[in-house]
Coordinates of C-alpha atoms and ligand atoms in Angstrom, one line a residue:
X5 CA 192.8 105.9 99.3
X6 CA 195.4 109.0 98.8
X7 CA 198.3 109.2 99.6
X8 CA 200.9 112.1 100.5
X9 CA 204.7 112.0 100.0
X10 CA 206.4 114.7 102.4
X11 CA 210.0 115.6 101.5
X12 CA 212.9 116.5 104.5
X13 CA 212.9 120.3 104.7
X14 CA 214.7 123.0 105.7
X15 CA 213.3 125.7 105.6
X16 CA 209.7 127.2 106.4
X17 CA 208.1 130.5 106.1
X18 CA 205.6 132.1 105.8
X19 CA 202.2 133.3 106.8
X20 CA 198.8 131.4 107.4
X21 CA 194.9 131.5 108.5
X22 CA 194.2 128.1 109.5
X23 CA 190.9 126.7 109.1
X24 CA 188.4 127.7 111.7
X25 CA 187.6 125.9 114.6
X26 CA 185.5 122.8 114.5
X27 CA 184.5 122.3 118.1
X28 CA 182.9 125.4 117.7
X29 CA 181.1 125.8 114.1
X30 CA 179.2 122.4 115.4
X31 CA 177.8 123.5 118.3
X32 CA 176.9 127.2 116.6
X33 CA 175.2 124.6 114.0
X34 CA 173.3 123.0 116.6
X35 CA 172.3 125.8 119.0
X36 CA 171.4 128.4 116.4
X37 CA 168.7 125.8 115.3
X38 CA 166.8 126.5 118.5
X39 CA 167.6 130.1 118.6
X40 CA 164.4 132.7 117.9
X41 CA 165.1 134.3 115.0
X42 CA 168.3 134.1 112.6
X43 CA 171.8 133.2 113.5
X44 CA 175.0 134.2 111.5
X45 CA 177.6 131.6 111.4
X46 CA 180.7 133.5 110.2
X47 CA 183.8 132.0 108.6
X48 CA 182.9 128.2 109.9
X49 CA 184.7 125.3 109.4
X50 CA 183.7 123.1 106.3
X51 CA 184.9 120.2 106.4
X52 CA 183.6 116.6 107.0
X53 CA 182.6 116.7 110.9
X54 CA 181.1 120.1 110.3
X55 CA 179.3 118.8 106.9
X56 CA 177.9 115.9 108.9
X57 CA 176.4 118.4 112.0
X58 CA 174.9 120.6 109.5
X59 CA 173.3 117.6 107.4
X60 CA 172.1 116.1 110.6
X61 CA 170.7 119.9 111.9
X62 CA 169.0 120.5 108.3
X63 CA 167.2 116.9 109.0
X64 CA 165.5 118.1 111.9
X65 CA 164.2 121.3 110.1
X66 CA 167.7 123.9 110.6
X67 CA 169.2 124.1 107.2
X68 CA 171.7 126.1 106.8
X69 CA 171.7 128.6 103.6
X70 CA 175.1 130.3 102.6
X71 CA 175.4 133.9 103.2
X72 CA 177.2 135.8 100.1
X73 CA 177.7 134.7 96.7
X74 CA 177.3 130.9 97.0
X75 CA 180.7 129.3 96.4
X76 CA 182.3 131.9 97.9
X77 CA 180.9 131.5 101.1
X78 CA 181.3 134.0 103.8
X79 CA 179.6 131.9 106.1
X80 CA 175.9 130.5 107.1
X81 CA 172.4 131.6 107.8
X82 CA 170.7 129.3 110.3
X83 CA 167.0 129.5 110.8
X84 CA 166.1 129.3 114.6
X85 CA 163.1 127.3 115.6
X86 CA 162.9 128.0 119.2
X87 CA 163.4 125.4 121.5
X88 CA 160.4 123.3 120.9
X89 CA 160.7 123.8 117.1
X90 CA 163.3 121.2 115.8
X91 CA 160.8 118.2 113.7
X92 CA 161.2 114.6 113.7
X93 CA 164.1 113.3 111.4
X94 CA 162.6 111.2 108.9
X95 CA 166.3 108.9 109.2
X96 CA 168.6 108.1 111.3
X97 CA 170.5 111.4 111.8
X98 CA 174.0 110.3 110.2
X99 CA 176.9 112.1 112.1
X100 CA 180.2 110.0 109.8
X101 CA 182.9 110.0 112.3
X102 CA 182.2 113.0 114.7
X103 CA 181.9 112.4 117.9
X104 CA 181.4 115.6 119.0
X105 CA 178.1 115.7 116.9
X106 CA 177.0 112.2 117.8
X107 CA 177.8 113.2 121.7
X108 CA 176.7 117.1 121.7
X109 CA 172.8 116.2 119.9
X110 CA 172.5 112.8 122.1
X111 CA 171.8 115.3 124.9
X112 CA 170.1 118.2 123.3
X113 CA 168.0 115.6 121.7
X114 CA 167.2 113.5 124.7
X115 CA 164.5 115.8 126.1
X116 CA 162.7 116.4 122.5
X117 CA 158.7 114.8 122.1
X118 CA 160.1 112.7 118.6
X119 CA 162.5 109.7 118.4
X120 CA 165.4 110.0 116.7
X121 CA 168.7 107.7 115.8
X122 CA 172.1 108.8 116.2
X123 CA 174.3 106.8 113.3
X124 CA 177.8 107.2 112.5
X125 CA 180.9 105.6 110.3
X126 CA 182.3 102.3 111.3
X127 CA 184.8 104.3 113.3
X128 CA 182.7 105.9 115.7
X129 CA 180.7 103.1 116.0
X130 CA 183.3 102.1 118.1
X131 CA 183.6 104.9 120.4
X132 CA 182.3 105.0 123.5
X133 CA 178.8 106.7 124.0
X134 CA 177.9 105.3 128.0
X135 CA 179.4 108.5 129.0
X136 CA 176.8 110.4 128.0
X137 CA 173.8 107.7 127.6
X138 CA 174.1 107.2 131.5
X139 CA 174.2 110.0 133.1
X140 CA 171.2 111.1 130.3
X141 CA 169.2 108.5 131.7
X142 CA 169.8 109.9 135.1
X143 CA 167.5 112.6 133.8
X144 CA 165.2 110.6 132.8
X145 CA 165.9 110.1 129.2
X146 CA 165.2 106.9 127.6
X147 CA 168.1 105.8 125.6
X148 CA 169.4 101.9 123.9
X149 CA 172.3 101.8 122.6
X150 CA 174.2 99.0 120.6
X151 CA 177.2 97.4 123.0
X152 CA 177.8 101.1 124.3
X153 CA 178.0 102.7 121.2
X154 CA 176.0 103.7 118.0
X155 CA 173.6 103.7 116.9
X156 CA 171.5 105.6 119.4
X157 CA 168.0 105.4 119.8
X158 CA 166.2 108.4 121.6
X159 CA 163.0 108.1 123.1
X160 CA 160.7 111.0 122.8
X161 CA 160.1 112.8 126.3
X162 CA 156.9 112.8 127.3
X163 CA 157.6 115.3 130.3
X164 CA 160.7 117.4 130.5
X165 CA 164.1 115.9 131.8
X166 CA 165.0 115.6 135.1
X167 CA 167.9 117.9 137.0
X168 CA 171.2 116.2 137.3
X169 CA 174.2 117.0 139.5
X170 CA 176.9 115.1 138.0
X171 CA 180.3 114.1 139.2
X172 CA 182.2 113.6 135.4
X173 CA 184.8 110.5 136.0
X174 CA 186.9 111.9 133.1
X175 CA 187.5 115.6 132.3
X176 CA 185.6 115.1 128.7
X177 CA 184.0 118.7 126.8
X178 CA 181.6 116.3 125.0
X179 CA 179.8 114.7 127.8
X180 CA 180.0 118.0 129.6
X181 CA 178.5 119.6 126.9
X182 CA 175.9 117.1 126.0
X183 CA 174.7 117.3 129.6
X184 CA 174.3 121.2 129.5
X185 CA 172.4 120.6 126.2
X186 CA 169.8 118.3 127.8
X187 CA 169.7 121.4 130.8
X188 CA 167.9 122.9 128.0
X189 CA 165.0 120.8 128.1
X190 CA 165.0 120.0 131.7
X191 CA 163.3 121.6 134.7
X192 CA 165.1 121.9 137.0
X193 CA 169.1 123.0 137.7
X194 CA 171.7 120.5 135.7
X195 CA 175.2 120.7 137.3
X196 CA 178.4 119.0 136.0
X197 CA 181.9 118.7 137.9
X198 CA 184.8 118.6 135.8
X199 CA 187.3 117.0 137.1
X200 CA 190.3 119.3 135.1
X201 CA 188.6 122.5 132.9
X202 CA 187.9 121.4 129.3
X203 CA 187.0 123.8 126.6
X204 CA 184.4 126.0 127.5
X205 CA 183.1 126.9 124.0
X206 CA 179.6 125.1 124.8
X207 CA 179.2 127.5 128.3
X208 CA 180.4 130.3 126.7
X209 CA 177.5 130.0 123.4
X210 CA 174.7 129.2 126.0
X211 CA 175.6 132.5 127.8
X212 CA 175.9 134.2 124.3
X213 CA 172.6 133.0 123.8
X214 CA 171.2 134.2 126.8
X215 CA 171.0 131.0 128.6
X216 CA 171.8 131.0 132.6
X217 CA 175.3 129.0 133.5
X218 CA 177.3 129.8 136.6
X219 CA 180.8 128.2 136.9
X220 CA 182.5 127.8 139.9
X221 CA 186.3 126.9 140.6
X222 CA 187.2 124.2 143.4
X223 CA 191.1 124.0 143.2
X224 CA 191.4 122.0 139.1
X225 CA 187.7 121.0 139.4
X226 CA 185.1 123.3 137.8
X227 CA 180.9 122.9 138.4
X228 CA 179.1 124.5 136.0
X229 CA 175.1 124.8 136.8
X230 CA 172.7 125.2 133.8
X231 CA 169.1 126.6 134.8
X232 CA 166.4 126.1 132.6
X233 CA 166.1 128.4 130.0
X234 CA 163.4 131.1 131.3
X235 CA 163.0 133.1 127.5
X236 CA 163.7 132.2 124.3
X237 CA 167.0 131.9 123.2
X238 CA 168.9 134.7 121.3
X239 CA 170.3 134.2 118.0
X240 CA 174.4 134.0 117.2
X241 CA 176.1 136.3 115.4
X242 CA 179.9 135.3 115.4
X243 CA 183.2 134.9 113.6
X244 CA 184.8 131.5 113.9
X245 CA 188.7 131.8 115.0
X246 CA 190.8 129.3 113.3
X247 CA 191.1 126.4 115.1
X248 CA 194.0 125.8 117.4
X249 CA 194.3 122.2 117.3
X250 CA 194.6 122.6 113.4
X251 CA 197.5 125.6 114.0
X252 CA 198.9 123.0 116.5
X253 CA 200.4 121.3 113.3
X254 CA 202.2 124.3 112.4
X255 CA 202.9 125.7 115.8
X256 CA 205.2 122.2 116.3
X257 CA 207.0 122.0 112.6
X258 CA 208.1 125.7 113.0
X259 CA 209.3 125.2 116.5
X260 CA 211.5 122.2 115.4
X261 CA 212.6 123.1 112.4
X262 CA 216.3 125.6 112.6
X263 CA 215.8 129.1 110.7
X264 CA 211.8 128.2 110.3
X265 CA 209.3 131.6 110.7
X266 CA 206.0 131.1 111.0
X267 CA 203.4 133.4 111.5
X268 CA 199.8 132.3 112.1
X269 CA 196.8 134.5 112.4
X270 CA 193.2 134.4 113.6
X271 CA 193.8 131.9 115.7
X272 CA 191.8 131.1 118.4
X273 CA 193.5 131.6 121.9
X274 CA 190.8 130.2 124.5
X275 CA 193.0 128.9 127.1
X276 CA 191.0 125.7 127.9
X277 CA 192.9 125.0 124.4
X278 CA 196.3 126.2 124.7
X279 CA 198.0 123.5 126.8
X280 CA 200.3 123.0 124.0
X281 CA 201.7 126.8 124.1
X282 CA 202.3 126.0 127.8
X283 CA 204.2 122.8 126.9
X284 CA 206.0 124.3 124.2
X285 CA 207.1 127.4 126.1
X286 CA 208.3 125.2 129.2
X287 CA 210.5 123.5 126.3
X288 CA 212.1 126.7 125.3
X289 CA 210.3 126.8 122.0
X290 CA 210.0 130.5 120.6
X291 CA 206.3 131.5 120.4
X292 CA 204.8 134.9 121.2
X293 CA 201.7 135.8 120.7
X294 CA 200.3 139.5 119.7
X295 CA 197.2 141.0 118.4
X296 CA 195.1 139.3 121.3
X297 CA 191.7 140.3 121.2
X298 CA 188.1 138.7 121.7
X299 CA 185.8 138.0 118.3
X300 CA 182.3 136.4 119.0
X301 CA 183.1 135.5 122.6
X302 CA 186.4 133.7 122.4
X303 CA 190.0 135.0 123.0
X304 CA 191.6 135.1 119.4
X305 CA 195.3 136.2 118.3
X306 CA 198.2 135.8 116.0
X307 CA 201.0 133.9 116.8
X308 CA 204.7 134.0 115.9
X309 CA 207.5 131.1 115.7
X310 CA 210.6 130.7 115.4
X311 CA 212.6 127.6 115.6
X312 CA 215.0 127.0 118.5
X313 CA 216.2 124.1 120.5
X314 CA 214.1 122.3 122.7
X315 CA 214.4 120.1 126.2
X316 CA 211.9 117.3 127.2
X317 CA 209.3 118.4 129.5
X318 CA 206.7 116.3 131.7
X319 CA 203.0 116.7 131.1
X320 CA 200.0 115.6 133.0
X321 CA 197.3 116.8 135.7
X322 CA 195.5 119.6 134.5
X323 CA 197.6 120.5 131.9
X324 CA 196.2 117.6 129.9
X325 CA 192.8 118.0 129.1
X326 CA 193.9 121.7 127.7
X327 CA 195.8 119.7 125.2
X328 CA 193.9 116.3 125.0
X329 CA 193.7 116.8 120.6
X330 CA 197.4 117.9 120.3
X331 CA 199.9 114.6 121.6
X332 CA 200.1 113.4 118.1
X333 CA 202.0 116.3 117.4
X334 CA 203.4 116.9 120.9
X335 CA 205.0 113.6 120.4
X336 CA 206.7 114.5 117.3
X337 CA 208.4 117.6 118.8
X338 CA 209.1 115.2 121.8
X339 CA 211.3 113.6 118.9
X340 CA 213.3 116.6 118.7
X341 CA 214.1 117.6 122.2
X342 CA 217.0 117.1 124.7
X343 CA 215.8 114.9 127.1
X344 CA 213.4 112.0 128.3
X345 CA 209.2 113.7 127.8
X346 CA 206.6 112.1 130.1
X347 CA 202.9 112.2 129.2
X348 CA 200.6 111.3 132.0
X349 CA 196.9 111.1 132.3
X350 CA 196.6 110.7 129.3
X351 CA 194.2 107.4 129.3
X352 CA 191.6 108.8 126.5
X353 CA 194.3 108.7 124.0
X354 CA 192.9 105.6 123.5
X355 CA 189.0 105.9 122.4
X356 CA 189.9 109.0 120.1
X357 CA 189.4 108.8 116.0
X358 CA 191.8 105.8 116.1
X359 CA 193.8 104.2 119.6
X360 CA 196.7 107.6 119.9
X361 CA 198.8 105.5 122.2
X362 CA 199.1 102.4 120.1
X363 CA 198.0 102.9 116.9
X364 CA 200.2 106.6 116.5
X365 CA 203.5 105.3 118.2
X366 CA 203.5 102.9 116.0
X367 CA 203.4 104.9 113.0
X368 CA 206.2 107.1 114.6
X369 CA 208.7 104.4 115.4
X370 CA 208.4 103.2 111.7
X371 CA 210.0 106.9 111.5
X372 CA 212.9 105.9 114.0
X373 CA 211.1 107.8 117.3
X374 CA 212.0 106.5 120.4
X375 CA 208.6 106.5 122.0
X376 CA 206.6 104.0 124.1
X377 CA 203.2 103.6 125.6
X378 CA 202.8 103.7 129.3
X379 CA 199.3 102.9 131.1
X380 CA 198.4 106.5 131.0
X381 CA 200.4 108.1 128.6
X382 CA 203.7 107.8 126.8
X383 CA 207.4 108.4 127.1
X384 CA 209.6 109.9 124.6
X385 CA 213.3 110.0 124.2
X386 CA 215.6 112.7 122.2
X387 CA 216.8 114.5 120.3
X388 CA 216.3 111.3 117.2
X389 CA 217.2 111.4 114.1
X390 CA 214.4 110.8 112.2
X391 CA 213.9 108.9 109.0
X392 CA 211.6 108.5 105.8
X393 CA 209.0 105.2 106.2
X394 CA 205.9 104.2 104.7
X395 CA 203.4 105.1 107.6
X396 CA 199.5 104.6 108.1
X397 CA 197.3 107.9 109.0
X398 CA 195.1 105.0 110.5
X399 CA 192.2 107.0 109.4
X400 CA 193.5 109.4 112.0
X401 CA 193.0 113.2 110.4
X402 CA 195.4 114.1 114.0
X403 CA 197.6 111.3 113.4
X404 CA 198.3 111.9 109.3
X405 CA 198.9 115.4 109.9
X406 CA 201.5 114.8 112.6
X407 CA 203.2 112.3 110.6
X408 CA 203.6 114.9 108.1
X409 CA 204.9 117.4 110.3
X410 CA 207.2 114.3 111.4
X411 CA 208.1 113.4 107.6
X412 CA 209.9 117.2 107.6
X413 CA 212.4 116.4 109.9
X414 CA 213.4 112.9 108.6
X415 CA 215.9 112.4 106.6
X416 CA 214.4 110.6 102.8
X417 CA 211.0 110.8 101.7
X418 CA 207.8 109.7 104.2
X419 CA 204.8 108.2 102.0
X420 CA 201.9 108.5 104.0
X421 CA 198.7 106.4 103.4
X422 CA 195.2 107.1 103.9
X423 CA 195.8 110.7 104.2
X424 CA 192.1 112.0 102.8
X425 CA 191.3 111.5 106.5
X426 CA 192.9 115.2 107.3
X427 CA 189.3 116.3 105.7
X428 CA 187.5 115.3 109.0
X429 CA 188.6 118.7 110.0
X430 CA 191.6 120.2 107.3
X431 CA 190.9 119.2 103.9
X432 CA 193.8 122.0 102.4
X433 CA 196.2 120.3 105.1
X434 CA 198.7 119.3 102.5
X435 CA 198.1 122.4 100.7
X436 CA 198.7 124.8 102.9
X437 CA 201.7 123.1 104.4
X438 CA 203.5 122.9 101.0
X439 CA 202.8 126.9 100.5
X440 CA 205.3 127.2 103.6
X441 CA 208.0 125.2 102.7
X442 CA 210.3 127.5 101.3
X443 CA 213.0 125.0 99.7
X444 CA 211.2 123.4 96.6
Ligands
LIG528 C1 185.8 117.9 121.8 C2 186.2 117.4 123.0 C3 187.3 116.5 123.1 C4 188.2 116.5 121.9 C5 187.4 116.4 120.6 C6 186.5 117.6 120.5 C7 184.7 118.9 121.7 O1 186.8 115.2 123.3 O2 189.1 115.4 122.0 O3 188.3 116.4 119.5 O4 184.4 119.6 120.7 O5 184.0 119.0 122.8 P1 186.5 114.6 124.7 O6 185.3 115.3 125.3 O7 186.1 113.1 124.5 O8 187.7 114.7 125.6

């Protein structure tokens, strides 16, 4: 187990390329292995959820070669096998603790003609999988699964998947995109409703890719309508953005720290992401954005922040699912505004890496927050003073890092255990943030 000491700060500058974005280097992993020809992963993520999609993809026949000099990777080569190409894992496909792996391949494998097992880490075999296992069967898929969770067993199809129109009960990317995935191998028309729009990175590859997707907007709700694929698929060529959720981190602990200037670049700007810009803003946080273009499909910029003073805000409808990975740090700046801050709908919190409205506030009171779980969210009161604790990343890469970001503003050292989890998705975490703090 490692742990990280974070000293009180004050002062950080400075300028920095987060890692890129994970939601999207695994399913670039997993589509390009159906593609026809080559696809060229640029700049993605490696870390321990993207390690664990590519290790799965290479088991069905996809392995990913580096492109460039080896260590120095610029980025990955995937073979494409075409959609009927992929080959029977020999093992259960082993997807450690991402569930956006385990969720995204239960439906793109649900339609294939071999078996396959869907394992994972202790921690997600706690996480709910009927979300996507029922509505998978709706189509036709036959699917066990252990108490609701992992490990999955897949059936082979003997005849393609069934059409689905599906009413989602929560606003969730993964079963939304694991549902589109199994479109691929069905034959007829499969349509989800979101309840609230969740990031679109899935709709936005399979369009890339030449698939057919139409999205319409009814008030909040979107329905999105995959049609089976009528050629093969195209190949990817794209940069990966840095990852907003992992900027996020950096975003908050400028914003809240006095004299701080922060300027992060590459970052991807897809607004089914940015919730927490929205929230921030509406506190009076200083963060402007310039350079915004579009790389690969997705809206990518560089932002600037300064620190200022900030006043509680509430949070909840639709604004939610556009910040569902960043309340761990919202909470900490919640900390240090004027003001009561109320988080609503906000339920899922509880079936993410670790249980992010108990677990998390927690951790945060050891700090001297004033926070408390409510049914669906929690409630926040400030400006606090802040003090050094021993704290738990409860094998929580979201949860350590915000506790970092916390352990800036307290007064006396934070000692945070457990924090090797940041490498599900930022193994430099504690790396990077040291290069910014300007006072040591
Ligand atoms: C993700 C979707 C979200 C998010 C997760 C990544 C994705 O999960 O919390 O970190 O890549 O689709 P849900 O679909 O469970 O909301």
């Amino acid at each position: 187990m490692t742990t990280e000491t974070i000293q009180p700060t004050r002062a950080l500058h400075g300028t920095l390329r987060v890692p890129s974005d994970r939601s999207i280097t695994v399913r670039a992993a997993i589509l390009a292995s159906v593609a026809e020809g080559v696809s060229y992963i640029r700049e993605p993520l490696e870390s321990d959820d993207t390690s664990a999609a590519l290790s799965c993809m290479a088991a069905l026949g996809a392995r990913a070669a580096p492109l460039g000099s080896g260590c120095d990777s610029l980025g990955l080569r995937i073979p494409g096998l075409g959609l009927r190409g992929l080959r029977a894992p020999t093992q259960p496909l082993f997807c450690n603790s991402s569930g956006t792996t385990m969720r995204l391949l239960a439906g793109f494998l649900a339609g294939q003609s071999f078996d396959s097992v869907l394992d994972g880490s202790a921690q997600l075999r706690r996480r709910p999988m009927r979300r996507v296992t029922e509505p998978l069967r709706c189509m036709g898929a036959r699917i066990e699964d252990t108490d609701g969770g992992a490990p999955l067993t897949l059936y082979a199809a003997g005849r393609p998947l069934r059409g689905l129109t599906y009413d989602m009960p929560i606003a969730s990317a993964q079963v939304k995109s694991a549902l589109l995935l199994a479109g691929l191998y069905a034959d007829a028309p499969v349509t989800v409703r979101e309840p609230a729009p969740t990031r679109d990175h899935t709709e936005r590859m399979l369009r890339a890719a030449g698939v057919q997707l139409t999205i319409e907007a009814e008030g909040d709700a979107r329905r999105i309508t995959v049609y089976p694929p009528q050629a093969p698929l195209r190949a990817l060529d794209m940069l990966t953005p840095g990852d907003f959720s992992s900027a996020a981190f950096f975003i908050v602990a400028a914003a809240i720290t006095p004299g701080a200037y922060l300027r992060l670049v590459e970052v991807g700007l897809n607004p089914t992401r940015t919730g927490l810009l929205d929230a921030l803003k509406a506190m009076g946080a200083m963060v402007t954005v310039t350079n915004l273009r579009e790389e690969g499909g997705e809206p990518v910029g560089d932002l600037e922040v300064v620190g200022a003073e900030l006043r509680s805000v509430e949070v909840g409808g639709a604004l939610t699912p556009r910040m569902i990975d960043e309340f761990p740090i919202f909470a900490v700046a919640a900390t240090q505004a004027q003001g009561v801050t109320l988080v609503r709908d906000a339920e899922e919190l509880r079936v993410k890496e670790s249980n992010r409205l108990e677990g998390f506030i927690g951790e945060l009171r050891k700090l001297g927050a004033r926070i408390e779980a409510t049914a669906d969210g929690f409630v926040v009161e400030g400006p606090t003073h802040l003090h050094g604790a021993v704290v738990d990343g409860l094998g929580d890469h979201r949860v350590a890092m915000a506790l970092a970001i916390a352990g800036l503003r307290a007064e006396g050292a934070t000692t945070i255990l457990g924090a090797e989890c940041v490498a599900k998705t930022y193994p430099a975490f504690f790396r990077d943030l040291s290069s910014l703090i300007a006072d040591r």
